Amino acid sequence: MKHIVFLLYVLTFAVGVSAITLSILFYIRERIRWFGYYIFFQLVVLFLLFMYALRIYDYISFFNVNDVAIKVIVTISFANIALLIYFIPFIVFHMIRRAWGARENLIFLAVDAAYIALVVLYLVFNYNIVFFSILNGIFFADVIFCIVICLLSLTNIKERAIKQAVRIFMILSAVFFPLILLNSFLDRLFGVQTLQFPFGMLLLPLYHLWWNMTLVIYLIYYLSKPRNRRVIQSFLRVHGITRREEDIVDLLIDGRTAKEISDLLTISPNTVNNHIASIYQKAKVKNRIELMNLLS
């Protein structure tokens, strides 16, 4: 079973590298600021998984990892988790278009500072179980907070792609989070010593694997679309165009009149005209010609 766990880490690392590569290409083309932070977040998670993969070697006897190396890995792992405690809510807030102000920044920096102080105490007092439990609690409280925020904000997200990503995040979290939580409190899981994988890190690769596979599929689909279609998707996202307005934009591009759009979408001509006026207002254009120029 230990060998399978190690292979899972290798597969997760490979898919993670693919996701980061495609994410960089996406960022270069779209220049979405928060997505740059998401790439950094992915790198932190990937590095953390790499650190824990090294620890498996000590148990499957590929090579011997001495005590000093273990302590270095533990320290680096805690530093990575401290980064995650700040960046998970930071990324979630930006993804769901929720304001990240000075208050949120101060709160999570304070939580991070408290976490780092507890890490120092945990190491000084020779891996005391009390400090470990508190550290565990802080990390999981951070993740639970993000899941709750996503749930409360889901109805306010207008972009379909973002809403779908948030739904996938919540579904995967609902499936894997109880297992990861259980993993963090068991001495052994699937025959592997989970005390060497605190915070549910034994099962985290599986969670990370499914998330990155979803991301890779989406990015391949997006980046493989014709350039003009990518421009349209970018336009829809930037200007907050609704799903119904997106249908109307597609028909306007095809040269359809308001009457034809009304017949095709089975809505009244007045409703179509209202949607068109809303599109023009959001895009800050005056007519169809200016809209076409904006999309070209």
mmCIF file of C-alpha atoms in Angstrom:
data_model
loop_
_atom_site.group_PDB
_atom_site.id
_atom_site.type_symbol
_atom_site.label_atom_id
_atom_site.label_comp_id
_atom_site.label_asym_id
_atom_site.label_seq_id
_atom_site.Cartn_x
_atom_site.Cartn_y
_atom_site.Cartn_z
ATOM 1 C CA MET A 1 0.000 0.000 0.000
ATOM 2 C CA LYS A 2 2.895 2.343 0.750
ATOM 3 C CA HIS A 3 4.159 1.957 -2.804
ATOM 4 C CA ILE A 4 0.707 2.890 -4.136
ATOM 5 C CA VAL A 5 0.685 6.002 -1.929
ATOM 6 C CA PHE A 6 4.060 7.022 -3.333
ATOM 7 C CA LEU A 7 2.860 6.473 -6.923
ATOM 8 C CA LEU A 8 -0.185 8.614 -6.101
ATOM 9 C CA TYR A 9 2.151 11.428 -5.072
ATOM 10 C CA VAL A 10 4.121 11.048 -8.315
ATOM 11 C CA LEU A 11 0.937 11.134 -10.427
ATOM 12 C CA THR A 12 -0.374 14.136 -8.483
ATOM 13 C CA PHE A 13 2.924 15.946 -8.965
ATOM 14 C CA ALA A 14 2.862 15.281 -12.734
ATOM 15 C CA VAL A 15 -0.728 16.492 -13.132
ATOM 16 C CA GLY A 16 0.064 19.479 -10.895
ATOM 17 C CA VAL A 17 2.977 20.510 -13.116
ATOM 18 C CA SER A 18 0.696 20.243 -16.167
ATOM 19 C CA ALA A 19 -1.950 22.379 -14.450
ATOM 20 C CA ILE A 20 0.604 25.037 -13.499
ATOM 21 C CA THR A 21 2.027 25.128 -17.046
ATOM 22 C CA LEU A 22 -1.421 25.604 -18.577
ATOM 23 C CA SER A 23 -2.291 28.136 -15.864
ATOM 24 C CA ILE A 24 0.758 30.207 -16.797
ATOM 25 C CA LEU A 25 -0.321 30.177 -20.465
ATOM 26 C CA PHE A 26 -3.822 31.205 -19.410
ATOM 27 C CA TYR A 27 -2.450 34.021 -17.238
ATOM 28 C CA ILE A 28 -0.202 35.319 -20.046
ATOM 29 C CA ARG A 29 -3.198 35.564 -22.385
ATOM 30 C CA GLU A 30 -5.852 36.863 -19.994
ATOM 31 C CA ARG A 31 -3.792 38.837 -17.439
ATOM 32 C CA ILE A 32 -6.237 38.152 -14.607
ATOM 33 C CA ARG A 33 -4.420 39.453 -11.536
ATOM 34 C CA TRP A 34 -5.738 37.028 -8.920
ATOM 35 C CA PHE A 35 -4.952 34.068 -11.191
ATOM 36 C CA GLY A 36 -1.274 34.962 -10.843
ATOM 37 C CA TYR A 37 -1.641 34.507 -7.082
ATOM 38 C CA TYR A 38 -3.422 31.215 -7.746
ATOM 39 C CA ILE A 39 -0.376 29.973 -9.681
ATOM 40 C CA PHE A 40 1.815 30.829 -6.688
ATOM 41 C CA PHE A 41 -0.675 29.005 -4.448
ATOM 42 C CA GLN A 42 -0.446 25.933 -6.693
ATOM 43 C CA LEU A 43 3.350 26.027 -6.504
ATOM 44 C CA VAL A 44 3.194 26.118 -2.698
ATOM 45 C CA VAL A 45 0.850 23.106 -2.588
ATOM 46 C CA LEU A 46 2.991 21.214 -5.087
ATOM 47 C CA PHE A 47 6.139 21.903 -3.078
ATOM 48 C CA LEU A 48 4.368 20.767 0.093
ATOM 49 C CA LEU A 49 3.343 17.501 -1.570
ATOM 50 C CA PHE A 50 6.926 17.046 -2.743
ATOM 51 C CA MET A 51 8.154 17.438 0.846
ATOM 52 C CA TYR A 52 5.749 14.771 2.073
ATOM 53 C CA ALA A 53 6.624 12.477 -0.819
ATOM 54 C CA LEU A 54 10.228 12.565 0.406
ATOM 55 C CA ARG A 55 9.061 11.328 3.791
ATOM 56 C CA ILE A 56 7.563 8.212 2.229
ATOM 57 C CA TYR A 57 11.056 7.122 1.156
ATOM 58 C CA ASP A 58 11.976 6.566 4.798
ATOM 59 C CA TYR A 59 9.195 4.007 5.144
ATOM 60 C CA ILE A 60 9.459 2.125 1.880
ATOM 61 C CA SER A 61 13.256 1.872 2.183
ATOM 62 C CA PHE A 62 14.299 3.368 -1.138
ATOM 63 C CA PHE A 63 16.905 5.342 0.787
ATOM 64 C CA ASN A 64 17.378 6.357 4.401
ATOM 65 C CA VAL A 65 16.333 9.821 5.533
ATOM 66 C CA ASN A 66 18.149 10.861 8.716
ATOM 67 C CA ASP A 67 16.702 12.827 11.655
ATOM 68 C CA VAL A 68 18.147 16.139 10.501
ATOM 69 C CA ALA A 69 16.563 15.753 7.064
ATOM 70 C CA ILE A 70 13.222 14.862 8.670
ATOM 71 C CA LYS A 71 13.336 17.993 10.858
ATOM 72 C CA VAL A 72 14.149 20.150 7.846
ATOM 73 C CA ILE A 73 11.245 18.632 5.918
ATOM 74 C CA VAL A 74 8.910 19.144 8.906
ATOM 75 C CA THR A 75 9.950 22.799 9.221
ATOM 76 C CA ILE A 76 9.516 23.486 5.500
ATOM 77 C CA SER A 77 6.155 21.691 5.556
ATOM 78 C CA PHE A 78 4.886 23.890 8.391
ATOM 79 C CA ALA A 79 6.102 26.992 6.538
ATOM 80 C CA ASN A 80 4.143 25.884 3.466
ATOM 81 C CA ILE A 81 1.010 25.240 5.515
ATOM 82 C CA ALA A 82 1.364 28.725 7.028
ATOM 83 C CA LEU A 83 1.341 30.120 3.479
ATOM 84 C CA LEU A 84 -1.739 28.052 2.646
ATOM 85 C CA ILE A 85 -3.611 29.391 5.689
ATOM 86 C CA TYR A 86 -3.266 32.874 4.218
ATOM 87 C CA PHE A 87 -3.534 32.090 0.507
ATOM 88 C CA ILE A 88 -6.522 29.705 0.548
ATOM 89 C CA PRO A 89 -8.963 32.415 1.731
ATOM 90 C CA PHE A 90 -7.132 35.037 -0.354
ATOM 91 C CA ILE A 91 -7.646 33.023 -3.549
ATOM 92 C CA VAL A 92 -11.225 32.070 -2.638
ATOM 93 C CA PHE A 93 -12.189 35.697 -1.964
ATOM 94 C CA HIS A 94 -10.829 36.799 -5.339
ATOM 95 C CA MET A 95 -12.351 33.833 -7.166
ATOM 96 C CA ILE A 96 -15.863 34.585 -5.868
ATOM 97 C CA ARG A 97 -15.392 38.350 -6.428
ATOM 98 C CA ARG A 98 -15.612 39.125 -2.707
ATOM 99 C CA ALA A 99 -13.723 42.186 -1.467
ATOM 100 C CA TRP A 100 -10.381 41.440 0.215
ATOM 101 C CA GLY A 101 -9.680 44.555 2.244
ATOM 102 C CA ALA A 102 -7.354 45.655 5.023
ATOM 103 C CA ARG A 103 -9.524 43.936 7.646
ATOM 104 C CA GLU A 104 -9.318 40.505 6.003
ATOM 105 C CA ASN A 105 -5.620 40.987 5.365
ATOM 106 C CA LEU A 106 -4.978 41.877 9.019
ATOM 107 C CA ILE A 107 -7.086 38.990 10.358
ATOM 108 C CA PHE A 108 -5.382 36.285 8.323
ATOM 109 C CA LEU A 109 -1.905 37.719 8.857
ATOM 110 C CA ALA A 110 -2.642 37.610 12.603
ATOM 111 C CA VAL A 111 -3.835 33.999 12.301
ATOM 112 C CA ASP A 112 -0.666 33.187 10.379
ATOM 113 C CA ALA A 113 1.497 34.853 13.035
ATOM 114 C CA ALA A 114 -0.253 32.848 15.774
ATOM 115 C CA TYR A 115 0.191 29.678 13.745
ATOM 116 C CA ILE A 116 3.937 30.274 13.287
ATOM 117 C CA ALA A 117 4.324 30.985 17.026
ATOM 118 C CA LEU A 118 2.585 27.680 17.808
ATOM 119 C CA VAL A 119 4.841 25.871 15.326
ATOM 120 C CA VAL A 120 7.879 27.175 17.216
ATOM 121 C CA LEU A 121 6.392 25.959 20.521
ATOM 122 C CA TYR A 122 5.526 22.618 18.931
ATOM 123 C CA LEU A 123 9.135 22.106 17.823
ATOM 124 C CA VAL A 124 10.649 23.424 21.090
ATOM 125 C CA PHE A 125 8.491 21.147 23.239
ATOM 126 C CA ASN A 126 9.417 18.074 21.202
ATOM 127 C CA TYR A 127 6.265 17.643 19.101
ATOM 128 C CA ASN A 128 3.781 18.116 21.951
ATOM 129 C CA ILE A 129 0.384 16.663 21.014
ATOM 130 C CA VAL A 130 -1.502 19.666 22.453
ATOM 131 C CA PHE A 131 0.245 22.115 20.141
ATOM 132 C CA PHE A 132 -0.194 19.689 17.252
ATOM 133 C CA SER A 133 -3.959 19.518 17.868
ATOM 134 C CA ILE A 134 -4.225 23.325 17.948
ATOM 135 C CA LEU A 135 -2.226 23.611 14.709
ATOM 136 C CA ASN A 136 -4.479 20.991 13.156
ATOM 137 C CA GLY A 137 -7.555 22.906 14.281
ATOM 138 C CA ILE A 138 -6.336 26.209 12.811
ATOM 139 C CA PHE A 139 -5.681 24.650 9.406
ATOM 140 C CA PHE A 140 -9.047 22.888 9.201
ATOM 141 C CA ALA A 141 -10.941 25.934 10.521
ATOM 142 C CA ASP A 142 -9.356 27.935 7.709
ATOM 143 C CA VAL A 143 -10.564 25.449 5.078
ATOM 144 C CA ILE A 144 -14.059 25.191 6.616
ATOM 145 C CA PHE A 145 -14.335 28.990 6.620
ATOM 146 C CA CYS A 146 -13.536 29.075 2.884
ATOM 147 C CA ILE A 147 -16.109 26.380 2.101
ATOM 148 C CA VAL A 148 -18.803 28.289 4.029
ATOM 149 C CA ILE A 149 -17.899 31.562 2.273
ATOM 150 C CA CYS A 150 -18.182 29.815 -1.121
ATOM 151 C CA LEU A 151 -21.557 28.354 -0.183
ATOM 152 C CA LEU A 152 -22.925 31.727 0.936
ATOM 153 C CA SER A 153 -21.594 33.544 -2.135
ATOM 154 C CA LEU A 154 -22.539 31.023 -4.836
ATOM 155 C CA THR A 155 -25.794 32.735 -5.832
ATOM 156 C CA ASN A 156 -24.001 36.077 -6.261
ATOM 157 C CA ILE A 157 -21.436 34.768 -8.767
ATOM 158 C CA LYS A 158 -22.444 35.781 -12.298
ATOM 159 C CA GLU A 159 -19.716 34.135 -14.386
ATOM 160 C CA ARG A 160 -20.627 30.554 -15.277
ATOM 161 C CA ALA A 161 -17.028 29.335 -15.373
ATOM 162 C CA ILE A 162 -16.268 30.748 -11.917
ATOM 163 C CA LYS A 163 -19.515 29.392 -10.491
ATOM 164 C CA GLN A 164 -18.740 25.953 -11.917
ATOM 165 C CA ALA A 165 -15.232 26.054 -10.430
ATOM 166 C CA VAL A 166 -16.647 26.993 -7.015
ATOM 167 C CA ARG A 167 -19.196 24.165 -7.228
ATOM 168 C CA ILE A 168 -16.466 21.661 -8.070
ATOM 169 C CA PHE A 169 -14.383 22.985 -5.157
ATOM 170 C CA MET A 170 -17.324 22.511 -2.758
ATOM 171 C CA ILE A 171 -18.236 19.041 -4.074
ATOM 172 C CA LEU A 172 -14.649 17.797 -3.862
ATOM 173 C CA SER A 173 -14.307 19.342 -0.406
ATOM 174 C CA ALA A 174 -17.542 17.688 0.767
ATOM 175 C CA VAL A 175 -16.288 14.295 -0.452
ATOM 176 C CA PHE A 176 -12.650 14.471 0.627
ATOM 177 C CA PHE A 177 -12.681 16.815 3.613
ATOM 178 C CA PRO A 178 -14.231 14.296 6.083
ATOM 179 C CA LEU A 179 -11.651 11.705 4.969
ATOM 180 C CA ILE A 180 -8.784 14.180 5.273
ATOM 181 C CA LEU A 181 -10.047 15.169 8.733
ATOM 182 C CA LEU A 182 -10.262 11.495 9.735
ATOM 183 C CA ASN A 183 -6.782 10.943 8.321
ATOM 184 C CA SER A 184 -5.374 13.674 10.573
ATOM 185 C CA PHE A 185 -6.603 11.958 13.758
ATOM 186 C CA LEU A 186 -5.698 8.340 12.954
ATOM 187 C CA ASP A 187 -2.321 6.793 13.710
ATOM 188 C CA ARG A 188 -2.582 4.604 10.636
ATOM 189 C CA LEU A 189 -4.587 4.690 7.439
ATOM 190 C CA PHE A 190 -4.345 2.085 4.673
ATOM 191 C CA GLY A 191 -1.331 0.616 6.492
ATOM 192 C CA VAL A 192 0.662 3.864 6.373
ATOM 193 C CA GLN A 193 1.792 5.774 9.475
ATOM 194 C CA THR A 194 -0.299 8.927 9.228
ATOM 195 C CA LEU A 195 1.539 10.607 12.109
ATOM 196 C CA GLN A 196 4.215 11.308 9.516
ATOM 197 C CA PHE A 197 1.515 12.933 7.369
ATOM 198 C CA PRO A 198 -0.292 15.387 9.672
ATOM 199 C CA PHE A 199 -3.172 17.630 8.586
ATOM 200 C CA GLY A 200 -4.574 14.877 6.356
ATOM 201 C CA MET A 201 -1.613 15.088 3.985
ATOM 202 C CA LEU A 202 -1.830 11.386 3.185
ATOM 203 C CA LEU A 203 -5.146 11.906 1.376
ATOM 204 C CA LEU A 204 -4.530 15.475 0.215
ATOM 205 C CA PRO A 205 -2.790 14.289 -3.012
ATOM 206 C CA LEU A 206 -5.995 12.545 -4.120
ATOM 207 C CA TYR A 207 -8.001 15.723 -3.520
ATOM 208 C CA HIS A 208 -5.364 17.806 -5.285
ATOM 209 C CA LEU A 209 -5.227 15.305 -8.179
ATOM 210 C CA TRP A 210 -8.955 15.511 -8.941
ATOM 211 C CA TRP A 211 -8.978 19.294 -8.692
ATOM 212 C CA ASN A 212 -6.011 19.667 -11.044
ATOM 213 C CA MET A 213 -7.444 17.157 -13.522
ATOM 214 C CA THR A 214 -10.591 19.298 -13.678
ATOM 215 C CA LEU A 215 -8.473 22.425 -14.151
ATOM 216 C CA VAL A 216 -6.349 20.810 -16.879
ATOM 217 C CA ILE A 217 -9.444 19.703 -18.821
ATOM 218 C CA TYR A 218 -10.964 23.188 -18.591
ATOM 219 C CA LEU A 219 -7.747 24.987 -19.594
ATOM 220 C CA ILE A 220 -7.127 22.655 -22.541
ATOM 221 C CA TYR A 221 -10.711 23.279 -23.688
ATOM 222 C CA TYR A 222 -10.351 27.047 -23.253
ATOM 223 C CA LEU A 223 -6.912 27.409 -24.844
ATOM 224 C CA SER A 224 -7.843 25.189 -27.803
ATOM 225 C CA LYS A 225 -10.822 27.369 -28.752
ATOM 226 C CA PRO A 226 -10.415 29.754 -31.708
ATOM 227 C CA ARG A 227 -8.900 33.101 -30.818
ATOM 228 C CA ASN A 228 -12.065 35.074 -31.536
ATOM 229 C CA ARG A 229 -14.093 32.837 -29.219
ATOM 230 C CA ARG A 230 -11.542 33.369 -26.431
ATOM 231 C CA VAL A 231 -11.887 37.119 -26.962
ATOM 232 C CA ILE A 232 -15.653 36.797 -26.579
ATOM 233 C CA GLN A 233 -15.315 34.743 -23.380
ATOM 234 C CA SER A 234 -12.908 37.315 -21.981
ATOM 235 C CA PHE A 235 -15.359 40.097 -22.904
ATOM 236 C CA LEU A 236 -18.228 38.279 -21.169
ATOM 237 C CA ARG A 237 -16.200 37.773 -18.011
ATOM 238 C CA VAL A 238 -14.742 41.279 -17.790
ATOM 239 C CA HIS A 239 -18.063 43.055 -18.355
ATOM 240 C CA GLY A 240 -20.196 40.754 -16.178
ATOM 241 C CA ILE A 241 -22.447 39.599 -19.029
ATOM 242 C CA THR A 242 -25.210 37.248 -17.831
ATOM 243 C CA ARG A 243 -25.982 33.876 -19.393
ATOM 244 C CA ARG A 244 -29.036 35.198 -21.259
ATOM 245 C CA GLU A 245 -27.056 38.222 -22.464
ATOM 246 C CA GLU A 246 -24.323 35.853 -23.651
ATOM 247 C CA ASP A 247 -26.869 34.091 -25.878
ATOM 248 C CA ILE A 248 -27.902 37.456 -27.297
ATOM 249 C CA VAL A 249 -24.270 38.508 -27.888
ATOM 250 C CA ASP A 250 -23.711 35.296 -29.887
ATOM 251 C CA LEU A 251 -26.757 36.039 -32.036
ATOM 252 C CA LEU A 252 -25.753 39.684 -32.505
ATOM 253 C CA ILE A 253 -22.365 38.483 -33.767
ATOM 254 C CA ASP A 254 -24.208 36.249 -36.249
ATOM 255 C CA GLY A 255 -25.981 39.362 -37.555
ATOM 256 C CA ARG A 256 -29.434 38.552 -36.192
ATOM 257 C CA THR A 257 -32.002 41.311 -35.733
ATOM 258 C CA ALA A 258 -33.845 41.912 -32.469
ATOM 259 C CA LYS A 259 -36.977 40.287 -33.961
ATOM 260 C CA GLU A 260 -35.026 37.171 -35.028
ATOM 261 C CA ILE A 261 -33.396 36.943 -31.595
ATOM 262 C CA SER A 262 -36.846 37.208 -30.017
ATOM 263 C CA ASP A 263 -38.129 34.304 -32.125
ATOM 264 C CA LEU A 264 -35.056 32.127 -31.559
ATOM 265 C CA LEU A 265 -34.988 32.615 -27.783
ATOM 266 C CA THR A 266 -38.791 32.688 -27.418
ATOM 267 C CA ILE A 267 -38.802 35.932 -25.475
ATOM 268 C CA SER A 268 -40.564 39.222 -26.217
ATOM 269 C CA PRO A 269 -38.928 41.851 -28.467
ATOM 270 C CA ASN A 270 -39.036 44.351 -25.592
ATOM 271 C CA THR A 271 -37.064 41.940 -23.403
ATOM 272 C CA VAL A 272 -34.509 41.494 -26.184
ATOM 273 C CA ASN A 273 -34.125 45.248 -26.568
ATOM 274 C CA ASN A 274 -33.698 45.637 -22.815
ATOM 275 C CA HIS A 275 -30.964 42.977 -22.826
ATOM 276 C CA ILE A 276 -29.224 44.630 -25.784
ATOM 277 C CA ALA A 277 -29.327 48.004 -24.012
ATOM 278 C CA SER A 278 -27.861 46.365 -20.900
ATOM 279 C CA ILE A 279 -25.053 44.792 -22.975
ATOM 280 C CA TYR A 280 -24.215 48.129 -24.596
ATOM 281 C CA GLN A 281 -24.216 49.846 -21.209
ATOM 282 C CA LYS A 282 -21.906 47.246 -19.626
ATOM 283 C CA ALA A 283 -19.560 47.310 -22.621
ATOM 284 C CA LYS A 284 -19.743 51.125 -22.823
ATOM 285 C CA VAL A 285 -20.632 51.098 -26.512
ATOM 286 C CA LYS A 286 -23.443 52.856 -28.379
ATOM 287 C CA ASN A 287 -24.357 50.407 -31.130
ATOM 288 C CA ARG A 288 -23.727 47.005 -32.708
ATOM 289 C CA ILE A 289 -20.842 48.269 -34.853
ATOM 290 C CA GLU A 290 -18.928 49.471 -31.797
ATOM 291 C CA LEU A 291 -19.669 46.149 -30.091
ATOM 292 C CA MET A 292 -18.293 44.214 -33.077
ATOM 293 C CA ASN A 293 -15.165 46.375 -33.078
ATOM 294 C CA LEU A 294 -14.703 45.670 -29.387
ATOM 295 C CA LEU A 295 -14.950 41.926 -29.991
ATOM 296 C CA SER A 296 -12.714 41.829 -33.072
#
